[in-house]
CSV table of C-alpha atoms in Angstrom, one decimal:
chain,number,residue,atom,x,y,z
D,1,UNK,CA,18.8,-159.3,-9.3
D,2,UNK,CA,17.8,-155.9,-10.6
D,3,UNK,CA,14.1,-155.7,-11.5
D,4,UNK,CA,12.0,-153.6,-13.8
D,5,UNK,CA,10.7,-151.4,-10.9
D,6,UNK,CA,14.2,-150.3,-10.2
D,7,UNK,CA,14.6,-149.6,-13.9
D,8,UNK,CA,11.5,-147.4,-14.0
D,9,UNK,CA,12.6,-145.5,-10.9
D,10,UNK,CA,16.0,-145.0,-12.5
D,11,UNK,CA,14.3,-143.6,-15.7
D,12,UNK,CA,12.5,-141.0,-13.6
D,13,UNK,CA,15.9,-139.9,-12.2
D,14,UNK,CA,17.3,-139.7,-15.7
D,15,UNK,CA,14.4,-137.6,-17.1
D,16,UNK,CA,14.0,-135.2,-14.2
D,17,UNK,CA,17.3,-135.2,-12.3
D,18,UNK,CA,20.2,-135.6,-14.8
D,19,UNK,CA,21.3,-139.1,-13.7
D,20,UNK,CA,23.7,-140.7,-16.2
D,21,UNK,CA,26.3,-143.4,-16.5
D,22,UNK,CA,29.3,-141.2,-17.0
D,23,UNK,CA,31.5,-143.8,-18.5
D,24,UNK,CA,31.9,-147.5,-19.5
D,25,UNK,CA,35.6,-148.0,-19.4
D,26,UNK,CA,37.2,-151.2,-20.8
D,27,UNK,CA,40.5,-152.0,-19.0
D,28,UNK,CA,43.0,-153.8,-21.3
D,29,UNK,CA,46.3,-155.4,-20.3
D,30,UNK,CA,49.1,-154.7,-22.7
D,31,UNK,CA,51.7,-156.8,-20.8
D,32,UNK,CA,51.5,-159.5,-23.6
D,33,UNK,CA,52.4,-156.8,-26.2
D,34,UNK,CA,55.9,-156.2,-25.0
D,35,UNK,CA,58.7,-156.6,-27.6
D,36,UNK,CA,62.2,-155.2,-28.1
D,37,UNK,CA,61.3,-153.9,-31.5
D,38,UNK,CA,59.4,-150.6,-31.5
D,39,UNK,CA,57.4,-151.3,-34.7
D,40,UNK,CA,56.4,-154.7,-33.4
D,41,UNK,CA,55.4,-153.3,-30.0
D,42,UNK,CA,53.2,-150.6,-31.6
D,43,UNK,CA,51.6,-153.2,-33.9
D,44,UNK,CA,50.9,-155.5,-30.9
D,45,UNK,CA,49.4,-152.6,-28.9
D,46,UNK,CA,47.1,-151.5,-31.7
D,47,UNK,CA,45.9,-155.1,-32.5
D,48,UNK,CA,45.3,-155.9,-28.8
D,49,UNK,CA,43.2,-152.7,-28.2
D,50,UNK,CA,41.2,-153.0,-31.4
D,51,UNK,CA,40.4,-156.7,-31.1
D,52,UNK,CA,39.4,-156.3,-27.4
D,53,UNK,CA,37.3,-153.1,-27.8
D,54,UNK,CA,35.8,-153.6,-31.2
D,55,UNK,CA,32.2,-153.9,-29.8
D,56,UNK,CA,32.5,-151.5,-26.8
D,57,UNK,CA,30.9,-148.4,-28.3
D,58,UNK,CA,28.1,-150.3,-30.2
D,59,UNK,CA,27.3,-152.3,-27.0
D,60,UNK,CA,27.1,-149.1,-25.0
D,61,UNK,CA,24.7,-147.6,-27.5
D,62,UNK,CA,22.5,-150.7,-27.5
D,63,UNK,CA,22.2,-150.6,-23.7
D,64,UNK,CA,21.4,-146.9,-23.9
D,65,UNK,CA,18.6,-147.5,-26.3
D,66,UNK,CA,17.2,-150.5,-24.4
D,67,UNK,CA,17.2,-149.1,-20.9
D,68,UNK,CA,17.0,-145.4,-21.6
D,69,UNK,CA,20.1,-144.7,-19.5
D,70,UNK,CA,22.4,-142.1,-21.0
D,71,UNK,CA,26.0,-143.5,-21.2
D,72,UNK,CA,28.0,-140.3,-21.8
D,73,UNK,CA,31.4,-141.8,-22.5
D,74,UNK,CA,32.9,-145.0,-23.8
D,75,UNK,CA,36.5,-145.2,-22.8
D,76,UNK,CA,39.6,-147.5,-22.6
D,77,UNK,CA,42.3,-147.7,-20.0
D,78,UNK,CA,45.5,-149.7,-20.6
D,79,UNK,CA,48.5,-150.9,-18.6
D,80,UNK,CA,50.8,-148.0,-17.6
D,81,UNK,CA,52.8,-147.6,-20.8
D,82,UNK,CA,56.1,-147.2,-18.9
D,83,UNK,CA,55.8,-150.9,-18.0
D,84,UNK,CA,55.1,-151.9,-21.5
D,85,UNK,CA,57.6,-149.9,-23.5
D,86,UNK,CA,60.7,-150.5,-21.5
D,87,UNK,CA,62.4,-152.9,-23.9
D,88,UNK,CA,61.8,-151.0,-27.1
D,89,UNK,CA,61.8,-147.3,-26.0
D,90,UNK,CA,65.2,-145.8,-25.6
D,91,UNK,CA,64.2,-142.1,-25.7
D,92,UNK,CA,61.2,-139.9,-25.1
D,93,UNK,CA,60.6,-139.8,-28.8
D,94,UNK,CA,60.2,-143.5,-28.9
D,95,UNK,CA,57.4,-143.3,-26.3
D,96,UNK,CA,55.6,-140.6,-28.4
D,97,UNK,CA,55.2,-143.2,-31.1
D,98,UNK,CA,53.2,-145.3,-28.6
D,99,UNK,CA,51.1,-142.3,-27.7
D,100,UNK,CA,50.2,-141.9,-31.4
D,101,UNK,CA,49.4,-145.6,-31.7
D,102,UNK,CA,47.1,-145.3,-28.7
D,103,UNK,CA,45.4,-142.3,-30.2
D,104,UNK,CA,44.8,-144.0,-33.5
D,105,UNK,CA,43.3,-147.0,-31.7
D,106,UNK,CA,41.1,-144.8,-29.7
D,107,UNK,CA,39.8,-142.9,-32.8
D,108,UNK,CA,39.3,-146.2,-34.7
D,109,UNK,CA,37.3,-147.6,-31.8
D,110,UNK,CA,35.4,-144.3,-31.5
D,111,UNK,CA,36.0,-144.0,-27.7
D,112,UNK,CA,36.2,-140.5,-26.1
D,113,UNK,CA,39.4,-141.0,-24.3
D,114,UNK,CA,42.1,-143.6,-23.7
D,115,UNK,CA,44.0,-143.5,-20.3
D,116,UNK,CA,47.2,-145.2,-19.3
D,117,UNK,CA,50.0,-143.2,-20.8
D,118,UNK,CA,51.3,-143.4,-17.3
D,119,UNK,CA,54.2,-144.1,-14.9
D,120,UNK,CA,54.2,-145.4,-11.4
D,121,UNK,CA,57.2,-143.7,-9.6
D,122,UNK,CA,56.1,-143.4,-6.0
D,123,UNK,CA,59.4,-144.7,-4.7
D,124,UNK,CA,61.9,-144.2,-7.5
D,125,UNK,CA,62.3,-143.6,-11.2
D,126,UNK,CA,64.0,-145.9,-13.7
D,127,UNK,CA,65.5,-144.4,-16.9
D,128,UNK,CA,62.4,-145.8,-18.7
D,129,UNK,CA,60.1,-144.0,-16.3
D,130,UNK,CA,62.0,-140.7,-16.9
D,131,UNK,CA,61.8,-141.1,-20.7
D,132,UNK,CA,58.0,-141.6,-20.6
D,133,UNK,CA,57.5,-138.7,-18.2
D,134,UNK,CA,59.7,-136.4,-20.3
D,135,UNK,CA,57.7,-137.4,-23.4
D,136,UNK,CA,54.4,-136.3,-21.9
D,137,UNK,CA,54.3,-132.7,-23.3
D,138,UNK,CA,55.0,-133.9,-26.9
D,139,UNK,CA,52.6,-136.9,-26.5
D,140,UNK,CA,49.7,-134.8,-25.3
D,141,UNK,CA,50.3,-132.0,-27.9
D,142,UNK,CA,50.4,-134.5,-30.8
D,143,UNK,CA,47.3,-136.6,-29.8
D,144,UNK,CA,43.6,-135.9,-29.2
D,145,UNK,CA,42.3,-138.7,-27.0
D,146,UNK,CA,45.2,-139.9,-24.9
D,147,UNK,CA,45.3,-139.2,-21.2
D,148,UNK,CA,48.3,-139.3,-19.0
D,149,UNK,CA,48.9,-139.9,-15.3
D,150,UNK,CA,51.9,-140.2,-12.9
D,151,UNK,CA,51.7,-141.7,-9.4
D,152,UNK,CA,54.4,-139.9,-7.4
D,153,UNK,CA,53.6,-141.2,-3.9
D,154,UNK,CA,51.7,-143.6,-1.6
D,155,UNK,CA,51.0,-144.2,2.1
D,156,UNK,CA,53.3,-147.3,1.9
D,157,UNK,CA,56.3,-145.7,0.2
D,158,UNK,CA,56.2,-142.0,0.9
D,159,UNK,CA,56.5,-139.2,-1.7
D,160,UNK,CA,59.1,-139.3,-4.4
D,161,UNK,CA,60.2,-135.6,-4.4
D,162,UNK,CA,62.4,-136.0,-7.4
D,163,UNK,CA,59.3,-137.0,-9.3
D,164,UNK,CA,57.3,-134.2,-7.8
D,165,UNK,CA,59.9,-131.7,-9.0
D,166,UNK,CA,60.0,-133.2,-12.4
D,167,UNK,CA,56.2,-133.2,-12.7
D,168,UNK,CA,56.0,-129.5,-11.9
D,169,UNK,CA,58.3,-128.9,-14.9
D,170,UNK,CA,56.3,-131.3,-17.1
D,171,UNK,CA,52.9,-129.6,-16.3
D,172,UNK,CA,54.5,-126.3,-17.3
D,173,UNK,CA,56.0,-127.8,-20.5
D,174,UNK,CA,52.7,-129.4,-21.4
D,175,UNK,CA,51.0,-126.0,-21.0
D,176,UNK,CA,53.5,-124.4,-23.3
D,177,UNK,CA,53.3,-127.2,-25.8
D,178,UNK,CA,49.5,-126.8,-26.0
D,179,UNK,CA,49.3,-123.0,-25.5
D,180,UNK,CA,47.5,-122.5,-28.9
D,181,UNK,CA,44.6,-124.6,-27.5
D,182,UNK,CA,44.3,-122.8,-24.1
D,183,UNK,CA,47.0,-125.2,-22.6
D,184,UNK,CA,44.4,-127.9,-22.9
D,185,UNK,CA,47.0,-130.7,-22.7
D,186,UNK,CA,47.2,-130.1,-18.9
D,187,UNK,CA,43.5,-131.1,-18.7
D,188,UNK,CA,44.6,-134.6,-19.8
D,189,UNK,CA,47.4,-134.9,-17.2
D,190,UNK,CA,47.0,-135.8,-13.6
D,191,UNK,CA,49.5,-136.4,-10.8
D,192,UNK,CA,48.4,-138.9,-8.2
D,193,UNK,CA,49.2,-140.1,-4.7
D,194,UNK,CA,47.7,-143.5,-3.9
D,195,UNK,CA,46.4,-144.0,-7.5
D,196,UNK,CA,43.7,-146.8,-7.7
D,197,UNK,CA,44.2,-149.6,-10.3
D,198,UNK,CA,40.6,-149.7,-11.3
D,199,UNK,CA,39.6,-146.0,-11.8
D,200,UNK,CA,37.2,-145.6,-14.8
D,201,UNK,CA,37.4,-141.8,-14.8
D,202,UNK,CA,39.7,-139.7,-17.0
D,203,UNK,CA,42.3,-138.4,-17.0
D,204,UNK,CA,43.6,-140.7,-14.3
D,205,UNK,CA,42.4,-144.1,-15.5
D,206,UNK,CA,44.9,-146.9,-16.1
D,207,UNK,CA,44.6,-150.7,-16.0
D,208,UNK,CA,46.6,-151.9,-13.0
D,209,UNK,CA,49.0,-154.8,-13.2
D,210,UNK,CA,46.9,-156.8,-10.7
D,211,UNK,CA,43.9,-156.7,-13.0
D,212,UNK,CA,42.9,-159.4,-15.4
D,213,UNK,CA,43.5,-159.3,-19.2
D,214,UNK,CA,40.3,-157.4,-20.0
D,215,UNK,CA,37.7,-156.0,-17.6
D,216,UNK,CA,34.7,-153.7,-17.7
D,217,UNK,CA,34.4,-150.8,-15.1
D,218,UNK,CA,31.5,-148.4,-14.9
D,219,UNK,CA,31.4,-144.9,-13.5
D,220,UNK,CA,28.1,-143.5,-12.5
D,221,UNK,CA,27.3,-139.9,-11.7
D,222,UNK,CA,24.2,-138.1,-10.3
D,223,UNK,CA,24.8,-134.8,-8.5
D,224,UNK,CA,21.4,-133.6,-9.7
D,225,UNK,CA,19.6,-136.7,-8.2
D,226,UNK,CA,21.2,-136.0,-4.8
D,227,UNK,CA,20.3,-132.3,-4.9
D,228,UNK,CA,16.7,-133.0,-5.8
D,229,UNK,CA,16.4,-135.5,-2.9
D,230,UNK,CA,17.9,-133.0,-0.4
D,231,UNK,CA,15.4,-130.4,-1.6
D,232,UNK,CA,12.7,-132.6,-0.1
D,233,UNK,CA,14.2,-132.6,3.4
D,234,UNK,CA,15.1,-129.0,3.9
D,235,UNK,CA,15.4,-128.1,7.5
D,236,UNK,CA,15.5,-131.7,8.7
D,237,UNK,CA,18.3,-132.8,11.1
D,238,UNK,CA,21.6,-134.4,10.1
D,239,UNK,CA,20.3,-138.0,10.6
D,240,UNK,CA,17.6,-137.4,8.0
D,241,UNK,CA,20.1,-135.7,5.7
D,242,UNK,CA,22.6,-138.6,5.9
D,243,UNK,CA,19.9,-141.2,5.4
D,244,UNK,CA,18.6,-139.3,2.3
D,245,UNK,CA,22.0,-139.2,0.7
D,246,UNK,CA,22.7,-142.8,1.5
D,247,UNK,CA,19.4,-144.1,0.0
D,248,UNK,CA,19.9,-141.9,-3.1
D,249,UNK,CA,23.4,-143.2,-3.6
D,250,UNK,CA,22.1,-146.7,-3.3
D,251,UNK,CA,19.6,-146.2,-6.1
D,252,UNK,CA,22.2,-144.5,-8.4
D,253,UNK,CA,24.7,-147.3,-7.9
D,254,UNK,CA,22.1,-149.9,-8.8
D,255,UNK,CA,21.7,-148.2,-12.2
D,256,UNK,CA,25.5,-148.5,-12.6
D,257,UNK,CA,25.4,-152.1,-11.6
D,258,UNK,CA,22.7,-152.8,-14.2
D,259,UNK,CA,24.7,-151.2,-17.0
D,260,UNK,CA,27.9,-153.0,-15.8
D,261,UNK,CA,26.3,-156.4,-15.8
D,262,UNK,CA,24.7,-155.9,-19.2
D,263,UNK,CA,27.9,-154.6,-20.8
D,264,UNK,CA,29.9,-157.5,-19.2
D,265,UNK,CA,27.5,-160.1,-20.4
D,266,UNK,CA,27.2,-158.8,-24.0
D,267,UNK,CA,30.9,-158.2,-24.4
D,268,UNK,CA,31.9,-161.5,-22.8
D,269,UNK,CA,34.3,-159.6,-20.5
D,270,UNK,CA,34.5,-159.9,-16.7
D,271,UNK,CA,32.8,-157.1,-14.7
D,272,UNK,CA,35.2,-155.2,-12.5
D,273,UNK,CA,33.8,-152.4,-10.4
D,274,UNK,CA,31.1,-149.7,-10.2
D,275,UNK,CA,32.6,-146.3,-9.3
D,276,UNK,CA,29.9,-144.1,-7.8
D,277,UNK,CA,31.5,-140.7,-8.0
D,278,UNK,CA,29.4,-137.5,-8.0
D,279,UNK,CA,31.1,-136.0,-11.0
D,280,UNK,CA,29.7,-132.7,-12.0
D,281,UNK,CA,29.3,-131.1,-15.4
D,282,UNK,CA,29.1,-127.4,-16.4
D,283,UNK,CA,25.3,-127.9,-17.0
D,284,UNK,CA,22.9,-126.2,-14.6
D,285,UNK,CA,21.6,-128.6,-12.0
D,286,UNK,CA,24.5,-131.1,-12.3
D,287,UNK,CA,26.7,-129.6,-9.6
D,288,UNK,CA,28.4,-130.9,-6.4
D,289,UNK,CA,28.7,-127.3,-5.1
D,290,UNK,CA,24.9,-126.9,-5.3
D,291,UNK,CA,24.5,-130.1,-3.2
D,292,UNK,CA,26.6,-128.5,-0.5
D,293,UNK,CA,24.7,-125.3,-0.7
D,294,UNK,CA,21.4,-127.2,-0.5
D,295,UNK,CA,22.7,-128.5,2.9
D,296,UNK,CA,22.5,-124.9,4.2
D,297,UNK,CA,25.6,-123.1,3.0
D,298,UNK,CA,25.2,-119.6,1.5
D,299,UNK,CA,28.0,-120.5,-0.9
D,300,UNK,CA,30.4,-123.3,-1.2
D,301,UNK,CA,33.6,-122.1,0.4
D,302,UNK,CA,31.7,-120.7,3.5
D,303,UNK,CA,32.6,-122.0,7.0
D,304,UNK,CA,31.2,-125.5,7.2
D,305,UNK,CA,32.0,-126.4,3.6
D,306,UNK,CA,34.6,-129.1,4.5
D,307,UNK,CA,32.2,-130.7,7.0
D,308,UNK,CA,29.4,-130.8,4.5
D,309,UNK,CA,31.7,-132.4,1.9
D,310,UNK,CA,32.9,-135.0,4.4
D,311,UNK,CA,29.3,-135.9,5.2
D,312,UNK,CA,28.4,-136.1,1.5
D,313,UNK,CA,31.4,-138.2,0.6
D,314,UNK,CA,30.9,-140.7,3.4
D,315,UNK,CA,27.2,-141.2,2.8
D,316,UNK,CA,27.8,-141.7,-0.9
D,317,UNK,CA,30.3,-144.5,-0.1
D,318,UNK,CA,27.9,-146.1,2.4
D,319,UNK,CA,25.0,-146.1,0.0
D,320,UNK,CA,27.1,-147.4,-2.8
D,321,UNK,CA,28.6,-150.3,-0.9
D,322,UNK,CA,25.1,-151.5,0.0
D,323,UNK,CA,24.1,-151.5,-3.6
D,324,UNK,CA,27.0,-153.4,-5.1
D,325,UNK,CA,29.5,-155.9,-3.9
D,326,UNK,CA,32.1,-154.5,-6.2
D,327,UNK,CA,32.3,-150.7,-5.6
D,328,UNK,CA,35.7,-149.4,-6.4
D,329,UNK,CA,37.7,-146.8,-8.2
D,330,UNK,CA,37.4,-143.5,-6.4
D,331,UNK,CA,33.6,-143.5,-5.4
D,332,UNK,CA,32.7,-140.3,-3.6
D,333,UNK,CA,32.5,-136.6,-4.6
D,334,UNK,CA,34.6,-134.8,-7.2
D,335,UNK,CA,35.2,-131.0,-7.0
D,336,UNK,CA,36.7,-130.0,-10.4
D,337,UNK,CA,36.3,-126.2,-10.7
D,338,UNK,CA,35.9,-125.8,-14.4
D,339,UNK,CA,33.4,-128.7,-14.7
D,340,UNK,CA,31.1,-127.5,-11.9
D,341,UNK,CA,28.9,-124.4,-12.5
D,342,UNK,CA,28.5,-123.9,-8.7
D,343,UNK,CA,32.2,-124.0,-8.1
D,344,UNK,CA,32.8,-121.5,-11.0
D,345,UNK,CA,30.3,-119.2,-9.5
D,346,UNK,CA,31.9,-119.5,-6.0
D,347,UNK,CA,35.3,-118.6,-7.4
D,348,UNK,CA,33.8,-115.6,-9.3
D,349,UNK,CA,32.1,-114.3,-6.1
D,350,UNK,CA,35.3,-114.7,-4.1
D,351,UNK,CA,33.9,-117.4,-1.8
D,352,UNK,CA,36.5,-120.1,-2.5
D,353,UNK,CA,40.2,-120.2,-3.4
D,354,UNK,CA,42.9,-122.8,-3.9
D,355,UNK,CA,43.7,-123.0,-0.2
D,356,UNK,CA,40.1,-123.8,0.7
D,357,UNK,CA,39.9,-126.3,-2.1
D,358,UNK,CA,43.0,-128.0,-0.7
D,359,UNK,CA,41.3,-128.3,2.7
D,360,UNK,CA,38.3,-129.8,1.0
D,361,UNK,CA,40.5,-132.5,-0.7
D,362,UNK,CA,41.2,-133.9,2.8
D,363,UNK,CA,37.7,-135.3,2.8
D,364,UNK,CA,36.6,-135.8,-0.8
D,365,UNK,CA,37.5,-138.5,-3.4
D,366,UNK,CA,40.2,-136.8,-5.4
D,367,UNK,CA,42.1,-133.6,-5.2
D,368,UNK,CA,42.8,-130.2,-6.8
D,369,UNK,CA,41.1,-130.7,-10.1
D,370,UNK,CA,40.7,-128.7,-13.3
D,371,UNK,CA,42.0,-125.5,-11.7
D,372,UNK,CA,43.2,-122.8,-14.1
D,373,UNK,CA,46.1,-120.8,-12.8
D,374,UNK,CA,48.3,-118.0,-14.3
D,375,UNK,CA,50.5,-119.1,-17.2
D,376,UNK,CA,53.5,-117.5,-15.6
D,377,UNK,CA,53.3,-119.6,-12.4
D,378,UNK,CA,56.8,-121.1,-11.7
D,379,UNK,CA,57.3,-124.8,-12.2
D,380,UNK,CA,58.5,-125.1,-8.6
D,381,UNK,CA,55.3,-123.6,-7.3
D,382,UNK,CA,53.3,-126.2,-9.2
D,383,UNK,CA,55.6,-128.9,-7.7
D,384,UNK,CA,55.0,-127.4,-4.2
D,385,UNK,CA,51.2,-127.7,-4.7
D,386,UNK,CA,51.6,-131.3,-5.9
D,387,UNK,CA,53.7,-132.1,-2.8
D,388,UNK,CA,51.1,-130.6,-0.5
D,389,UNK,CA,48.3,-132.6,-2.1
D,390,UNK,CA,50.4,-135.8,-2.1
D,391,UNK,CA,51.1,-135.3,1.6
D,392,UNK,CA,47.3,-135.2,2.3
D,393,UNK,CA,46.9,-138.5,0.5
D,394,UNK,CA,49.9,-140.1,2.1
D,395,UNK,CA,49.0,-139.2,5.7
D,396,UNK,CA,45.3,-139.9,5.3
D,397,UNK,CA,45.6,-143.1,3.4
D,398,UNK,CA,43.4,-141.8,0.5
D,399,UNK,CA,43.7,-141.0,-3.1
D,400,UNK,CA,44.7,-137.4,-3.9
D,401,UNK,CA,45.5,-135.9,-7.3
D,402,UNK,CA,46.4,-132.6,-8.9
D,403,UNK,CA,45.2,-131.4,-12.3
D,404,UNK,CA,46.3,-127.8,-12.6
D,405,UNK,CA,46.2,-125.9,-15.9
D,406,UNK,CA,48.7,-123.0,-16.1
D,407,UNK,CA,47.1,-121.2,-19.0
D,408,UNK,CA,49.9,-119.6,-21.0
D,409,UNK,CA,49.2,-115.9,-21.8
D,410,UNK,CA,46.4,-115.5,-19.2
D,411,UNK,CA,46.4,-114.0,-15.7
D,412,UNK,CA,44.1,-113.6,-12.6
D,413,UNK,CA,40.8,-112.1,-13.6
D,414,UNK,CA,40.6,-113.7,-17.0
D,415,UNK,CA,38.6,-116.8,-18.0
D,416,UNK,CA,39.6,-119.8,-20.1
D,417,UNK,CA,37.1,-121.9,-22.2
D,418,UNK,CA,37.8,-125.6,-22.6
D,419,UNK,CA,34.5,-126.7,-24.0
D,420,UNK,CA,32.3,-129.8,-23.6
D,421,UNK,CA,32.5,-131.6,-20.2
D,422,UNK,CA,35.7,-129.7,-19.3
D,423,UNK,CA,33.8,-126.5,-19.1
D,424,UNK,CA,35.4,-123.1,-18.4
D,425,UNK,CA,37.3,-121.6,-15.5
D,426,UNK,CA,38.3,-118.2,-14.1
D,427,UNK,CA,42.1,-118.0,-13.6
D,428,UNK,CA,42.8,-118.3,-9.9
D,429,UNK,CA,45.7,-116.8,-8.0
D,430,UNK,CA,48.4,-118.9,-6.4
D,431,UNK,CA,50.5,-118.1,-3.4
D,432,UNK,CA,53.3,-115.8,-4.6
D,433,UNK,CA,55.9,-116.9,-2.0
D,434,UNK,CA,58.6,-119.3,-3.3
D,435,UNK,CA,59.1,-123.0,-2.3
D,436,UNK,CA,62.0,-123.4,-4.7
D,437,UNK,CA,64.6,-124.4,-2.1
D,438,UNK,CA,62.2,-127.0,-0.6
D,439,UNK,CA,61.4,-128.6,-3.9
D,440,UNK,CA,65.1,-128.7,-5.0
D,441,UNK,CA,66.2,-130.7,-2.0
D,442,UNK,CA,65.6,-133.9,-3.9
D,443,UNK,CA,65.1,-137.4,-2.5
D,444,UNK,CA,62.0,-138.9,-0.8
D,445,UNK,CA,59.7,-137.9,2.0
D,446,UNK,CA,59.5,-141.1,4.1
D,447,UNK,CA,56.2,-143.0,4.6
D,448,UNK,CA,54.3,-142.1,7.7
D,449,UNK,CA,54.6,-144.3,10.8
D,450,UNK,CA,51.1,-145.6,10.5
D,451,UNK,CA,52.0,-147.2,7.2
D,452,UNK,CA,53.8,-150.0,8.9
D,453,UNK,CA,51.0,-152.5,9.5
D,454,UNK,CA,52.7,-155.8,8.8
C-alpha cells in the first residue's frame, strides 16, 4: 500500500527535480471491430475507442489535481491496425481511411497521441501488411496524432530484410510527404526489433494481441531526480553510485504505481504495467546525458559513456522491479538526441556521433532515436542503419528501435526545430559508403543459435 509519506516525498521530487508521469496510456483491443465492410470497420473502431476512453483525460486531470503529480500526456494505443483491417482494406488508400478515423477519435478524446498504426512483420509480410506499410507516408502526412510502428525482427525469428529494405524507402517517403513540416512525420514512425506488447511510450506503442480488451499502462520519467541524487554522492565509489540510482528508481516507480492504481480504479479498467523509463525532454535539468556526465564524464560520448549508460540502465531496472510487481514496457534509459539538451550539446561540440550512439544502444532501453540526418540520405543507407540496430536487438535479446528523420532540404551543420517535447536537433552526418548491394539481397537473416531454447 502506498502511504502519504511517499506521496509527500514524491511531491518534493516534482517541485525540485522535474519528476513527472510522462504518460497514462490506455491500451484498447480492436479485434472485435473487424468487418469486411470498410465503412462499418471505421465506425466500429471509432465507437470502440470513444466509448472506452471517454473518461481517460478527465480522470488524468483529476489525479493530477489531487496528488500534485504532473501527468504530461494522456494517450491511447490500439491493436496493430494491419491485424484489424485485413478483411476490409484492399489497398494502401483503404488503410489511410482508418488512420483518419483514429486521428478523429484521438482528437475527440483530447489525447496527445494514438499509437498502433502498425504491422508485425518480423518473419514475413502478407499483402495486407504491405498495404499498411505502403500507406504510412500518406497516413502520417494526413493526420496529426497518429503514430506508426513496424516490427521487422526478433530474437526468435531473425530479421526480415525485405521489410528492412521497404522501411528504408518508407522513412524516406514519409520525410518527403511531410517536408513542409520539417519532415516531422518521421518523428511519429519507429522501426522495431523485439517490440514489446505493452509499451506506453510513443511513437512505438501498440496494444499487443496477448493483452486484455482494455488496460491502463503508465510511463514514469525522472532524469532530473536521478541527477540530483547523484550530485549528493560525487566522488563516491561505484557501489554507492549504483545503490543511489537503484533507491531513486524505486521512489520514482512508486509514484507511477500510485497513478496507475488510481487511474485503474477510477476508470474501472485493469492495471497493466508501470514503465520506468528515464525519458528526457529539451528542458534544462531533464537530461539523461547530464546523468552520465554527473557520473564523471567530461561529455557524453567520451570513453566510458557506454559503461556509464549500462550501469544506469541496469540499476533503474533493479530499483523499478523492487517497487512494483508489474514493471514492463521498455523500462530503462532513453537516448533521443532531439529531446535531450545534453545530447544536443554533445553533438554540437563533436563529442558524439551516430556510430557512438549505436554502441550505446547495445546497453540502453531502445535504439537510435530522434536523430536528424541529411535529407538526401539514400533509402538504402537508412535500411542499413535499421538492419544494424535490429541485429543488436536480435543478438542481445533486447528491444531496439530506429527513429531517423531525414530532413528534406537540410544538410550537415544545419538545425531543425520540431517543437514541444520533440525538441530540436543538429543534422548529423551518416557514413557515405554504400550498403545497397547488401540491402538488396532480400530474404531473412536467420535467428541466432541462442534463440533455440525449447
